[in-house]
């Protein structure tokens, strides 16, 4: 089966997607489809025509309407700034195209709800790029928690720390304007941790959040000084169903400490996920603090883990964590399209809306100096 693929945008994350998809035939990944790079939508089509053609796209268009109106186009991959997601996804859904959308799903939960409704009305396959759940280490943790390897989880700590925004020379972009991004480090990075908590542990019931903006002004590419109105750093305390409590931290300023990790503590042991250092397996400990190795059959018999282990490129063919992770998430989506059904544990737009409700509650809490805000899922 051939899937005709359309891409909206050609920024860094779109290029990350293309790095994986273009090399798919070389990765020995067992999928029952091929991907035809059918069309690219770009606001600068003439400027991007050469690179688009060299990537394999047969057409380049200058509007989202032209992209989604192509009769033989099967899927649309939305890699544009956050404030455009709602309008573009709605157009794609109304045209009957299956949609893969970068995170966060929208600028706020109202937009996310509308996108969810449009996708459900059109009965299309839809997925948000909550890519962290598509690492074998996360899939293994998911299986192990279900099987009671660490007992009943009661606490967790997650960190997603980047560092490139500390330099004052970094210029203003749409990511630093709240009306275009929906938020800063929390919306950009913390949303991944929110998804992991919900995926691994359950629904988030309440949140207390504090944020800070360290560099409050930045220059535009033209040298004009502008105010930054999004967060550089955020810390959340969460209450999860089943009396599970924990914290997550997201930062764009963690110089010397870039990290993507999560600890989960249970009454019979604990597990540690460190995606920067080992995306293939978590580390497990028993109640005495001794490292343990769960029975491989627990994982092999888990359908989600089994599929992720096959889709995720093996270390000898790795293109790096970012490309491998995004590619596996895309392959999950494309597998749903090929099979004509949404695979179990897909982060659909509905789940994206749920994560957005947590994000909205967190920002509301931050405005109230960390007050506890209930999440109305």
Short mmCIF file of C-alpha atoms in Angstrom, two decimals:
data_model
loop_
_atom_site.label_atom_id
_atom_site.label_comp_id
_atom_site.label_asym_id
_atom_site.label_seq_id
_atom_site.Cartn_x
_atom_site.Cartn_y
_atom_site.Cartn_z
CA UNK A 1 0.00 0.00 0.00
CA UNK A 2 1.23 3.50 -0.86
CA UNK A 3 0.26 6.45 1.34
CA UNK A 4 0.29 9.86 -0.33
CA UNK A 5 1.75 12.26 2.22
CA UNK A 6 1.31 16.03 2.44
CA UNK A 7 3.40 18.26 4.68
CA UNK A 8 2.47 21.71 5.99
CA UNK A 9 5.55 23.73 6.87
CA UNK A 10 9.27 23.26 6.34
CA UNK A 11 10.82 24.36 9.62
CA UNK A 12 13.15 22.35 11.84
CA UNK A 13 10.56 19.87 13.08
CA UNK A 14 9.24 19.26 9.55
CA UNK A 15 12.79 18.50 8.43
CA UNK A 16 13.11 16.09 11.37
CA UNK A 17 10.04 14.25 10.09
CA UNK A 18 11.45 14.15 6.56
CA UNK A 19 14.82 12.80 7.69
CA UNK A 20 13.05 9.75 9.06
CA UNK A 21 10.52 9.24 6.27
CA UNK A 22 13.04 9.61 3.43
CA UNK A 23 15.29 6.95 4.94
CA UNK A 24 12.48 4.55 5.82
CA UNK A 25 13.38 2.05 3.06
CA UNK A 26 16.88 1.69 4.56
CA UNK A 27 15.86 1.09 8.19
CA UNK A 28 14.54 -2.49 7.99
CA UNK A 29 11.36 -1.44 9.78
CA UNK A 30 8.49 -3.89 9.20
CA UNK A 31 5.62 -1.75 7.89
CA UNK A 32 3.02 -2.75 5.32
CA UNK A 33 3.09 0.49 3.37
CA UNK A 34 5.34 2.91 1.51
CA UNK A 35 5.22 6.70 1.79
CA UNK A 36 4.99 8.89 -1.30
CA UNK A 37 6.01 12.49 -0.60
CA UNK A 38 3.17 13.96 -2.62
CA UNK A 39 2.99 17.66 -1.77
CA UNK A 40 4.45 20.38 0.44
CA UNK A 41 2.61 23.50 1.54
CA UNK A 42 4.93 26.42 2.19
CA UNK A 43 4.35 30.14 2.63
CA UNK A 44 7.57 30.57 0.64
CA UNK A 45 7.07 28.08 -2.21
CA UNK A 46 9.61 29.59 -4.63
CA UNK A 47 12.25 29.75 -1.91
CA UNK A 48 11.64 26.13 -0.86
CA UNK A 49 10.97 24.62 -4.28
CA UNK A 50 14.47 23.27 -4.82
CA UNK A 51 14.79 21.62 -1.40
CA UNK A 52 11.26 20.20 -1.69
CA UNK A 53 11.99 18.64 -5.07
CA UNK A 54 15.32 17.25 -3.83
CA UNK A 55 13.48 15.63 -0.91
CA UNK A 56 11.14 13.92 -3.34
CA UNK A 57 7.98 16.05 -3.24
CA UNK A 58 6.23 16.09 -6.58
CA UNK A 59 4.37 19.34 -5.88
CA UNK A 60 4.75 22.52 -3.85
CA UNK A 61 1.69 24.68 -3.12
CA UNK A 62 1.25 28.10 -1.55
CA UNK A 63 -1.90 27.55 0.51
CA UNK A 64 -3.36 25.01 2.90
CA UNK A 65 -6.55 24.99 0.85
CA UNK A 66 -4.66 23.81 -2.23
CA UNK A 67 -2.93 21.09 -0.23
CA UNK A 68 -6.05 19.54 1.28
CA UNK A 69 -8.05 19.79 -1.96
CA UNK A 70 -5.75 17.30 -3.70
CA UNK A 71 -7.99 14.30 -4.32
CA UNK A 72 -5.26 11.66 -4.13
CA UNK A 73 -3.68 13.02 -0.93
CA UNK A 74 -4.21 10.66 2.02
CA UNK A 75 -2.61 12.35 5.04
CA UNK A 76 -1.56 15.81 6.17
CA UNK A 77 1.33 16.35 8.58
CA UNK A 78 0.95 19.76 10.26
CA UNK A 79 4.32 21.23 11.30
CA UNK A 80 3.40 24.91 11.38
CA UNK A 81 3.36 27.37 14.34
CA UNK A 82 0.85 26.48 17.04
CA UNK A 83 -1.61 29.30 16.35
CA UNK A 84 -2.21 27.92 12.85
CA UNK A 85 -3.02 24.35 13.93
CA UNK A 86 -6.74 24.84 14.55
CA UNK A 87 -7.58 26.42 11.21
CA UNK A 88 -5.34 24.10 9.21
CA UNK A 89 -6.49 20.90 10.91
CA UNK A 90 -10.12 21.93 10.48
CA UNK A 91 -9.56 22.45 6.74
CA UNK A 92 -7.86 19.06 6.45
CA UNK A 93 -10.60 17.29 8.42
CA UNK A 94 -13.35 18.87 6.34
CA UNK A 95 -11.52 17.62 3.24
CA UNK A 96 -11.46 14.09 4.69
CA UNK A 97 -7.68 13.88 5.12
CA UNK A 98 -6.11 11.93 7.98
CA UNK A 99 -4.14 14.30 10.21
CA UNK A 100 -0.91 14.14 12.15
CA UNK A 101 -0.35 17.37 14.12
CA UNK A 102 2.63 18.62 16.04
CA UNK A 103 2.26 19.41 19.72
CA UNK A 104 0.75 21.19 21.52
CA UNK A 105 -2.43 20.50 19.62
CA UNK A 106 -3.52 24.15 19.73
CA UNK A 107 -3.08 27.48 21.49
CA UNK A 108 -5.71 26.64 24.11
CA UNK A 109 -8.25 24.02 25.08
CA UNK A 110 -11.12 25.72 23.20
CA UNK A 111 -9.25 25.39 19.91
CA UNK A 112 -8.22 21.83 20.79
CA UNK A 113 -11.85 20.93 21.48
CA UNK A 114 -12.91 22.31 18.10
CA UNK A 115 -10.16 20.33 16.33
CA UNK A 116 -11.27 17.18 18.15
CA UNK A 117 -14.89 17.72 17.12
CA UNK A 118 -13.94 18.31 13.48
CA UNK A 119 -11.83 15.14 13.39
CA UNK A 120 -14.58 13.07 14.98
CA UNK A 121 -17.22 14.50 12.63
CA UNK A 122 -15.06 13.61 9.60
CA UNK A 123 -14.28 10.13 11.01
CA UNK A 124 -10.59 10.46 10.15
CA UNK A 125 -7.47 8.99 11.75
CA UNK A 126 -5.85 11.69 13.89
CA UNK A 127 -2.80 11.84 16.12
CA UNK A 128 -0.87 14.44 18.12
CA UNK A 129 2.92 14.29 18.09
CA UNK A 130 3.32 13.21 21.71
CA UNK A 131 6.41 11.41 20.54
CA UNK A 132 7.96 10.51 23.91
CA UNK A 133 5.51 7.65 24.46
CA UNK A 134 6.87 5.99 21.29
CA UNK A 135 10.28 5.12 22.74
CA UNK A 136 10.84 1.47 23.73
CA UNK A 137 11.85 2.62 27.23
CA UNK A 138 8.48 4.31 27.79
CA UNK A 139 6.60 1.37 26.24
CA UNK A 140 8.50 -1.01 28.55
CA UNK A 141 7.66 1.14 31.58
CA UNK A 142 4.01 1.18 30.52
CA UNK A 143 3.94 -2.63 30.32
CA UNK A 144 5.83 -3.09 33.59
CA UNK A 145 3.54 -0.75 35.53
CA UNK A 146 0.48 -2.61 34.21
CA UNK A 147 2.04 -5.91 35.32
CA UNK A 148 2.80 -4.60 38.83
CA UNK A 149 6.58 -4.84 38.58
CA UNK A 150 7.04 -1.84 40.94
CA UNK A 151 3.78 -2.38 42.80
CA UNK A 152 1.35 0.50 43.18
CA UNK A 153 2.84 3.77 41.89
CA UNK A 154 2.54 6.55 44.43
CA UNK A 155 4.96 9.28 43.28
CA UNK A 156 6.90 10.53 40.25
CA UNK A 157 9.29 13.21 39.08
CA UNK A 158 9.80 14.28 35.48
CA UNK A 159 12.26 16.68 33.88
CA UNK A 160 12.52 17.97 30.33
CA UNK A 161 15.35 20.48 30.33
CA UNK A 162 16.82 22.33 27.37
CA UNK A 163 19.35 25.15 27.43
CA UNK A 164 19.52 27.13 24.19
CA UNK A 165 17.32 30.05 25.30
CA UNK A 166 19.67 31.34 28.00
CA UNK A 167 21.76 33.31 25.54
CA UNK A 168 20.50 36.85 25.00
CA UNK A 169 21.59 36.62 21.35
CA UNK A 170 18.69 34.26 20.58
CA UNK A 171 16.25 36.38 18.62
CA UNK A 172 12.51 36.71 18.99
CA UNK A 173 10.46 34.08 17.21
CA UNK A 174 6.80 33.05 17.26
CA UNK A 175 7.67 30.63 20.09
CA UNK A 176 8.24 33.65 22.38
CA UNK A 177 4.87 35.28 21.61
CA UNK A 178 2.00 33.85 23.65
CA UNK A 179 -0.68 34.60 21.08
CA UNK A 180 1.21 32.48 18.54
CA UNK A 181 2.68 29.73 20.76
CA UNK A 182 0.15 29.36 23.57
CA UNK A 183 3.00 29.42 26.10
CA UNK A 184 6.71 28.94 26.62
CA UNK A 185 8.75 26.11 28.06
CA UNK A 186 5.66 24.55 29.63
CA UNK A 187 3.66 24.49 26.38
CA UNK A 188 6.63 23.49 24.25
CA UNK A 189 8.38 20.94 26.50
CA UNK A 190 6.21 20.36 29.55
CA UNK A 191 3.32 19.16 27.40
CA UNK A 192 5.37 16.01 26.67
CA UNK A 193 5.69 15.30 30.40
CA UNK A 194 1.99 15.95 30.93
CA UNK A 195 1.28 13.34 28.27
CA UNK A 196 3.69 10.82 29.83
CA UNK A 197 2.09 11.21 33.26
CA UNK A 198 -1.37 10.65 31.79
CA UNK A 199 -0.18 7.74 29.65
CA UNK A 200 1.81 5.92 32.33
CA UNK A 201 -0.09 6.77 35.53
CA UNK A 202 -3.58 8.08 34.85
CA UNK A 203 -5.64 11.24 34.64
CA UNK A 204 -4.34 14.42 36.25
CA UNK A 205 -6.91 15.78 38.70
CA UNK A 206 -5.31 19.01 39.90
CA UNK A 207 -2.24 21.13 39.36
CA UNK A 208 -0.21 23.78 41.15
CA UNK A 209 2.21 25.63 38.89
CA UNK A 210 4.83 28.36 39.07
CA UNK A 211 6.61 29.83 36.05
CA UNK A 212 9.26 32.43 35.41
CA UNK A 213 10.59 34.45 32.50
CA UNK A 214 14.28 35.10 33.02
CA UNK A 215 15.14 36.97 29.81
CA UNK A 216 12.28 39.42 29.56
CA UNK A 217 13.38 41.18 26.37
CA UNK A 218 14.86 39.95 23.12
CA UNK A 219 15.74 41.52 19.81
CA UNK A 220 13.96 40.70 16.59
CA UNK A 221 15.97 39.73 13.53
CA UNK A 222 15.76 43.43 12.57
CA UNK A 223 17.31 44.49 15.89
CA UNK A 224 14.11 45.81 17.51
CA UNK A 225 13.83 45.13 21.27
CA UNK A 226 10.62 43.28 22.16
CA UNK A 227 9.02 42.03 25.39
CA UNK A 228 8.90 38.26 25.98
CA UNK A 229 5.51 37.19 27.37
CA UNK A 230 6.01 33.42 27.74
CA UNK A 231 7.75 31.33 30.38
CA UNK A 232 11.39 30.19 30.23
CA UNK A 233 10.90 27.78 33.14
CA UNK A 234 8.00 26.01 34.83
CA UNK A 235 7.51 23.68 37.78
CA UNK A 236 4.28 21.77 38.40
CA UNK A 237 2.96 19.75 41.31
CA UNK A 238 0.33 17.28 40.15
CA UNK A 239 -2.33 15.15 41.78
CA UNK A 240 -3.10 12.06 39.69
CA UNK A 241 -5.97 9.63 40.13
CA UNK A 242 -5.24 6.80 42.56
CA UNK A 243 -3.58 9.14 45.09
CA UNK A 244 -0.43 9.51 42.99
CA UNK A 245 1.51 12.74 43.44
CA UNK A 246 4.51 14.16 41.69
CA UNK A 247 6.30 17.03 40.00
CA UNK A 248 7.43 17.93 36.53
CA UNK A 249 9.88 20.64 35.51
CA UNK A 250 10.35 22.16 32.07
CA UNK A 251 13.10 24.59 31.19
CA UNK A 252 14.74 26.19 28.18
CA UNK A 253 17.60 27.55 30.29
CA UNK A 254 19.19 24.47 31.92
CA UNK A 255 22.73 25.07 30.72
CA UNK A 256 24.94 22.04 31.41
CA UNK A 257 21.97 19.88 32.40
CA UNK A 258 19.94 19.06 29.30
CA UNK A 259 17.73 16.14 30.29
CA UNK A 260 14.66 14.11 29.35
CA UNK A 261 13.92 11.77 32.23
CA UNK A 262 11.30 10.47 34.64
CA UNK A 263 11.37 8.61 37.95
CA UNK A 264 8.32 6.60 39.03
CA UNK A 265 8.15 5.21 42.58
CA UNK A 266 5.96 2.29 43.65
CA UNK A 267 5.41 0.43 46.91
CA UNK A 268 7.45 -2.53 45.61
CA UNK A 269 10.21 -0.71 43.76
CA UNK A 270 10.87 2.03 41.23
CA UNK A 271 11.81 2.67 37.62
CA UNK A 272 13.87 5.33 35.89
CA UNK A 273 13.51 6.46 32.28
CA UNK A 274 16.41 8.44 30.80
CA UNK A 275 15.57 9.00 27.15
CA UNK A 276 18.70 11.01 26.34
CA UNK A 277 20.95 8.14 27.39
CA UNK A 278 18.88 5.01 26.80
CA UNK A 279 15.63 5.27 24.80
CA UNK A 280 15.50 1.47 24.57
CA UNK A 281 15.03 0.42 28.19
CA UNK A 282 14.20 1.84 31.63
CA UNK A 283 16.10 0.89 34.76
CA UNK A 284 14.17 -1.03 37.44
CA UNK A 285 14.83 -1.38 41.19
CA UNK A 286 13.21 -3.58 43.84
CA UNK A 287 12.13 -2.51 47.34
CA UNK A 288 15.70 -2.97 48.61
CA UNK A 289 17.16 -0.67 45.99
CA UNK A 290 18.72 -3.49 44.02
CA UNK A 291 18.57 -3.30 40.26
CA UNK A 292 16.25 -5.91 38.79
CA UNK A 293 15.51 -7.18 35.29
CA UNK A 294 11.83 -8.01 34.74
CA UNK A 295 10.94 -11.21 32.93
CA UNK A 296 11.24 -10.41 29.18
CA UNK A 297 7.95 -12.24 28.62
CA UNK A 298 6.14 -9.42 30.44
CA UNK A 299 7.25 -7.10 27.67
CA UNK A 300 7.07 -9.50 24.75
CA UNK A 301 3.42 -10.24 25.55
CA UNK A 302 2.43 -6.57 25.72
CA UNK A 303 0.99 -5.52 22.32
CA UNK A 304 2.02 -1.86 22.61
CA UNK A 305 5.61 -2.63 23.60
CA UNK A 306 5.89 -5.38 21.01
CA UNK A 307 4.88 -3.02 18.19
CA UNK A 308 7.08 -0.15 19.36
CA UNK A 309 10.09 -2.45 19.65
CA UNK A 310 9.64 -3.42 16.00
CA UNK A 311 9.05 0.11 14.70
CA UNK A 312 11.84 1.88 16.59
CA UNK A 313 15.11 1.84 14.58
CA UNK A 314 17.78 -0.39 16.08
CA UNK A 315 20.95 1.32 17.40
CA UNK A 316 23.05 0.41 14.35
CA UNK A 317 20.65 2.32 12.09
CA UNK A 318 19.86 5.16 14.48
CA UNK A 319 19.63 8.70 13.11
CA UNK A 320 19.71 10.08 16.64
CA UNK A 321 17.10 10.31 19.36
CA UNK A 322 15.01 13.10 17.81
CA UNK A 323 14.68 11.56 14.36
CA UNK A 324 14.16 8.01 15.68
CA UNK A 325 11.47 9.14 18.12
CA UNK A 326 9.57 11.32 15.66
CA UNK A 327 9.79 8.65 12.97
CA UNK A 328 8.35 5.95 15.26
CA UNK A 329 5.46 8.21 16.20
CA UNK A 330 4.78 8.95 12.52
CA UNK A 331 4.95 5.25 11.65
CA UNK A 332 2.39 4.53 14.37
CA UNK A 333 0.05 7.07 12.77
CA UNK A 334 0.67 5.79 9.24
CA UNK A 335 0.08 2.22 10.44
CA UNK A 336 -3.34 3.32 11.71
CA UNK A 337 -4.06 4.84 8.30
CA UNK A 338 -2.89 1.69 6.48
CA UNK A 339 -4.98 -0.58 8.71
CA UNK A 340 -8.03 1.68 8.60
CA UNK A 341 -8.38 1.95 12.37
CA UNK A 342 -6.89 3.91 15.24
CA UNK A 343 -4.36 1.71 17.00
CA UNK A 344 -4.64 1.27 20.77
CA UNK A 345 -2.72 3.90 22.81
CA UNK A 346 -2.69 6.41 19.96
CA UNK A 347 -2.52 9.99 21.32
CA UNK A 348 -5.56 11.21 19.41
CA UNK A 349 -6.80 14.79 19.23
CA UNK A 350 -9.10 13.89 22.12
CA UNK A 351 -6.04 13.11 24.24
CA UNK A 352 -4.41 16.27 22.95
CA UNK A 353 -7.42 18.20 24.20
CA UNK A 354 -7.09 16.52 27.61
CA UNK A 355 -3.44 17.53 27.83
CA UNK A 356 -4.37 21.07 26.77
CA UNK A 357 -6.88 21.27 29.65
CA UNK A 358 -4.06 20.41 32.07
CA UNK A 359 -1.86 23.04 30.41
CA UNK A 360 -4.59 25.68 30.70
CA UNK A 361 -5.07 24.83 34.38
CA UNK A 362 -1.31 25.10 34.96
CA UNK A 363 -1.14 28.58 33.45
CA UNK A 364 -4.21 29.60 35.45
CA UNK A 365 -2.43 28.38 38.60
CA UNK A 366 0.70 30.33 37.70
CA UNK A 367 -1.33 33.53 37.43
CA UNK A 368 -2.61 32.82 40.96
CA UNK A 369 0.86 32.26 42.48
CA UNK A 370 0.67 28.49 42.40
CA UNK A 371 -2.90 28.01 43.63
CA UNK A 372 -4.24 24.47 43.26
CA UNK A 373 -6.49 24.31 40.21
CA UNK A 374 -8.76 21.35 39.43
CA UNK A 375 -8.57 19.96 35.91
CA UNK A 376 -12.01 19.60 34.37
CA UNK A 377 -11.53 16.72 31.95
#
